[in-house]
PDB file of C-alpha atoms in Angstrom:
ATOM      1  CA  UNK D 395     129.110 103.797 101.817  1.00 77.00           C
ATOM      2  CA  UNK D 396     130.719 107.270 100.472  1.00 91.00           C
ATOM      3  CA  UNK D 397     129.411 109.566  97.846  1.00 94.00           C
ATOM      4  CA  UNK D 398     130.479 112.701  96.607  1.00 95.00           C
ATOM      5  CA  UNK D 399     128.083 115.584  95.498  1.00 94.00           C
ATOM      6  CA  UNK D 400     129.381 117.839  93.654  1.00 95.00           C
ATOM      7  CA  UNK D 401     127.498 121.572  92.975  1.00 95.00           C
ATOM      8  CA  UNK D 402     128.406 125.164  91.302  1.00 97.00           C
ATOM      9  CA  UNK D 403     128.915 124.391  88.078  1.00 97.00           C
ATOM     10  CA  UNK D 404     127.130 126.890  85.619  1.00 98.00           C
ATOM     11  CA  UNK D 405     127.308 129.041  82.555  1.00 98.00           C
ATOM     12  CA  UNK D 406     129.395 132.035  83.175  1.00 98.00           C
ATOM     13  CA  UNK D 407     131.185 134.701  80.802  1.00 98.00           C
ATOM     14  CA  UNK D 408     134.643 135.177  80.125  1.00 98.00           C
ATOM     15  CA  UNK D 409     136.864 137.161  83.494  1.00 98.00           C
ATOM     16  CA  UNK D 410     133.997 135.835  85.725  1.00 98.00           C
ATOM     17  CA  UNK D 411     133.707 133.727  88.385  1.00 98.00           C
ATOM     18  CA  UNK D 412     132.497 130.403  90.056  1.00 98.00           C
ATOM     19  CA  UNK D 413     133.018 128.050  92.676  1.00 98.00           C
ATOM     20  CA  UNK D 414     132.669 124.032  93.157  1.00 98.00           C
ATOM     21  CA  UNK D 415     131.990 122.694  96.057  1.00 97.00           C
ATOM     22  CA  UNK D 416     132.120 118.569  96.464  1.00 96.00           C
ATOM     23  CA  UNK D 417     130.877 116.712  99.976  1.00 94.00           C
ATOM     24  CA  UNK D 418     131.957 113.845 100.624  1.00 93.00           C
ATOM     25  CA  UNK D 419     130.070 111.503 102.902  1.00 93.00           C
ATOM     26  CA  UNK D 420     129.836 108.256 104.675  1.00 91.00           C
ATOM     27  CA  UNK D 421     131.454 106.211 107.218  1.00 89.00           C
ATOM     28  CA  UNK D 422     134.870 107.629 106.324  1.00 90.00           C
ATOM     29  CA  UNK D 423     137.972 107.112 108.848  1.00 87.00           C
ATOM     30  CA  UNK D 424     140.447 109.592 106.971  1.00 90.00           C
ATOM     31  CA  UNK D 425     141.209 111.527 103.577  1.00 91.00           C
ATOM     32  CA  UNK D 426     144.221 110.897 101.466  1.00 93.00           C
ATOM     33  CA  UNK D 427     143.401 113.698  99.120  1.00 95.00           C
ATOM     34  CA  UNK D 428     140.537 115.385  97.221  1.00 95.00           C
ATOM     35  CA  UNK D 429     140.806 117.364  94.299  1.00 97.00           C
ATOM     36  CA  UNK D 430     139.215 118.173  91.261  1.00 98.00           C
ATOM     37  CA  UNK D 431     139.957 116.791  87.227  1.00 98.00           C
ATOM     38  CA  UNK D 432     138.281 118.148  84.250  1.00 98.00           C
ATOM     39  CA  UNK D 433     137.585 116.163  81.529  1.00 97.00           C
ATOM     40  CA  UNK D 434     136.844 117.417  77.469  1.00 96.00           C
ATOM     41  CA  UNK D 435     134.977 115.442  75.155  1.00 93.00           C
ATOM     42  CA  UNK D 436     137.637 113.810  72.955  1.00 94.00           C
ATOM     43  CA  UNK D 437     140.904 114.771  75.643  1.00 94.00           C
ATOM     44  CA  UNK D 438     142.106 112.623  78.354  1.00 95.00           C
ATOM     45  CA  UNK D 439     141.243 113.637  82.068  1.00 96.00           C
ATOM     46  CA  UNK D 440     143.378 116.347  83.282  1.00 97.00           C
ATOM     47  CA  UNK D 441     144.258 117.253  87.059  1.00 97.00           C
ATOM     48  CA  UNK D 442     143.361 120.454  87.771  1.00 98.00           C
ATOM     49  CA  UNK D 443     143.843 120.944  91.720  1.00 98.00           C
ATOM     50  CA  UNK D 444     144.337 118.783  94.214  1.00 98.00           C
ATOM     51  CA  UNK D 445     144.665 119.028  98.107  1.00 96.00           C
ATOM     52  CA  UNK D 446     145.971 116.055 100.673  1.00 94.00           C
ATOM     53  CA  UNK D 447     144.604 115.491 104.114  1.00 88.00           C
ATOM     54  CA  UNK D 448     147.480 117.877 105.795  1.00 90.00           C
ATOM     55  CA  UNK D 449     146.492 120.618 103.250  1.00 92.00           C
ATOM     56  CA  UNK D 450     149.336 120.424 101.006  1.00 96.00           C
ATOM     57  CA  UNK D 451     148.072 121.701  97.651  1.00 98.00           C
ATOM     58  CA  UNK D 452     149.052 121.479  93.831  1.00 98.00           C
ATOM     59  CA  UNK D 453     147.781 123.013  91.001  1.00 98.00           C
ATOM     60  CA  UNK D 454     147.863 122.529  86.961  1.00 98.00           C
ATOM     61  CA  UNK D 455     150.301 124.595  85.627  1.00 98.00           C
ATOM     62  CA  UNK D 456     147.378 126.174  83.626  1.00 97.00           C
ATOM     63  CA  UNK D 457     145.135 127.323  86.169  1.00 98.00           C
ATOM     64  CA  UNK D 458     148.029 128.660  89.157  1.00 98.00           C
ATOM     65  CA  UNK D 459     147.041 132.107  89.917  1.00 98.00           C
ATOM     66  CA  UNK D 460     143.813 131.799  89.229  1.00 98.00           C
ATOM     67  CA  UNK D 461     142.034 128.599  90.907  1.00 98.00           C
ATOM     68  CA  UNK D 462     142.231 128.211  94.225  1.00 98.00           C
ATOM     69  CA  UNK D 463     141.606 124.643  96.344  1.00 98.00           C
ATOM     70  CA  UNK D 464     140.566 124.481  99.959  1.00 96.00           C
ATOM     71  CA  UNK D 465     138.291 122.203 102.440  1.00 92.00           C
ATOM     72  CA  UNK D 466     136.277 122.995 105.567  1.00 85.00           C
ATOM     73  CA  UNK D 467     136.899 121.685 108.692  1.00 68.00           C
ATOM     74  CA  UNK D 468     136.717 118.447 109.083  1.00 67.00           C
ATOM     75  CA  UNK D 469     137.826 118.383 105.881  1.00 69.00           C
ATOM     76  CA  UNK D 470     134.880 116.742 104.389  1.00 88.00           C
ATOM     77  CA  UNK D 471     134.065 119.430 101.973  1.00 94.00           C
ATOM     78  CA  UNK D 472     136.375 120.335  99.311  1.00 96.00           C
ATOM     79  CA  UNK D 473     135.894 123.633  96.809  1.00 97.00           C
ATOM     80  CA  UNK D 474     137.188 125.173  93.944  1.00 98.00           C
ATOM     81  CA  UNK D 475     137.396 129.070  93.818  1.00 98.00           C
ATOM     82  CA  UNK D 476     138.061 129.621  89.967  1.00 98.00           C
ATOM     83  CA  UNK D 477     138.860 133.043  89.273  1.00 98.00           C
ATOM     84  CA  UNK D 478     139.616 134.738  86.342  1.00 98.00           C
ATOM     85  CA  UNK D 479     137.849 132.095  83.856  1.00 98.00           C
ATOM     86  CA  UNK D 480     138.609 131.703  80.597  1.00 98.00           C
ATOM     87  CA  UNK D 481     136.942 129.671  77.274  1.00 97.00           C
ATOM     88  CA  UNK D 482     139.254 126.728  77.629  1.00 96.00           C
ATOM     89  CA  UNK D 483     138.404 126.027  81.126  1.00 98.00           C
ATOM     90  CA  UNK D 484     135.226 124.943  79.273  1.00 98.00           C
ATOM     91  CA  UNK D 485     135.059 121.110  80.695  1.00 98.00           C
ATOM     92  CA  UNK D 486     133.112 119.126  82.942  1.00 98.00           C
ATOM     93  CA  UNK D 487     134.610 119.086  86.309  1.00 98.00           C
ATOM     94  CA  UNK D 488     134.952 115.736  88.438  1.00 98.00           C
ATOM     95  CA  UNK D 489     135.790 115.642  92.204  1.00 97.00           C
ATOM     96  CA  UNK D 490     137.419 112.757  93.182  1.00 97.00           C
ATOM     97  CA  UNK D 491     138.803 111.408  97.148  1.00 96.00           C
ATOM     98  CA  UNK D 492     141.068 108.924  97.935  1.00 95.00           C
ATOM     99  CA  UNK D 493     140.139 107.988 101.501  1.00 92.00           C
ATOM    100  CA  UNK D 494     139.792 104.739 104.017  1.00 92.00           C
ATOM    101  CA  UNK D 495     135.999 103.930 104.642  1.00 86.00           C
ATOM    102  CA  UNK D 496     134.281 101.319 107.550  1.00 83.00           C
ATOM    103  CA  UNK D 497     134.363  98.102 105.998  1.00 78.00           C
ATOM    104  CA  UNK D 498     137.161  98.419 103.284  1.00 79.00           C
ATOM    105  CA  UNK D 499     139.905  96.354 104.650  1.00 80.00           C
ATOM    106  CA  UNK D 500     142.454  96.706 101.974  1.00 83.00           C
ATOM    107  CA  UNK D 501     143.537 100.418 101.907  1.00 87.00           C
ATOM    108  CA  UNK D 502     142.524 103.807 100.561  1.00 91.00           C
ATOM    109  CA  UNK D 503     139.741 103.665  97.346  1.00 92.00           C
ATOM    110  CA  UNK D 504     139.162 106.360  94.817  1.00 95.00           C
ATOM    111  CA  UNK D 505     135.747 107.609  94.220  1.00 95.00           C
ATOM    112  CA  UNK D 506     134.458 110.214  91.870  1.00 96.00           C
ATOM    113  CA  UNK D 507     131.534 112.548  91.953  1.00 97.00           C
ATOM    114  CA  UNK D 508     129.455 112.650  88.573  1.00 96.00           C
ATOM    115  CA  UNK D 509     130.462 115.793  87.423  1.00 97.00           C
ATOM    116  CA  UNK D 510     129.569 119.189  86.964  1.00 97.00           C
ATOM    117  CA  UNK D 511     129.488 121.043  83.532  1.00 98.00           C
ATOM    118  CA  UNK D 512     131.225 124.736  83.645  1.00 98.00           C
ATOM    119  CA  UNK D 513     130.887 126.484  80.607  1.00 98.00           C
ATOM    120  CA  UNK D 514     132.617 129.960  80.147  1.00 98.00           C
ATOM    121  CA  UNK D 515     131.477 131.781  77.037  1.00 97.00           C
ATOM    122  CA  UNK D 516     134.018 134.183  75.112  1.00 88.00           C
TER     123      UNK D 516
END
């Protein structure tokens, strides 16, 4: 009943630019949150940005001043403005939502998109 595509990943160099962008869709009532986690081959998932429904946002300490999370009106579509890249922001990047759906009694689920690859070369 909800899915999230994710798109903008890419090859890009070092200083440059991209920016994610994750829909989510289906019979959705409201969002908790949606953000974005990165994940390296061999690390543990890492938060990168995250934004709740009334727009409060948070950031990994490594990325603050550089990425920026926002979402469209009515907040169905969340994106990822990453400035600034560097090498180590080399990862696949995940959206996920937390959100109440039609037909899920039981509270707010977490769903993931399948992930984009950004590569920044140095």
């Amino acid at each position: 009943q909800v899915q999230l595509v994710e798109s903008g990943g890419g090859l890009v160099q070092a200083g440059g630019s991209l920016r994610l962008s994750c829909a989510a869709s289906g019979s959705i009532f409201s969002i908790n949150s949606m953000g974005w986690y990165r994940q390296v081959p061999g690390k543990q998932r890492e938060l990168v940005a995250v934004i709740s429904g009334g727009g409060t946002t948070n950031y990994a300490d490594s990325v603050k001043g550089r990425f920026t999370i926002s979402r469209t009106n009515p907040k169905n579509t969340v994106y990822l403005q990453m400035n600034s890249l560097k090498a180590e922001d080399t990862a696949v990047y995940l959206c996920n939502a937390d959100l109440y759906y039609a037909g899920y009694l039981g509270g707010s689920r977490t769903f993931w998109g399948q992930g984009t690859q950004v590569t920044v070369s140095s």
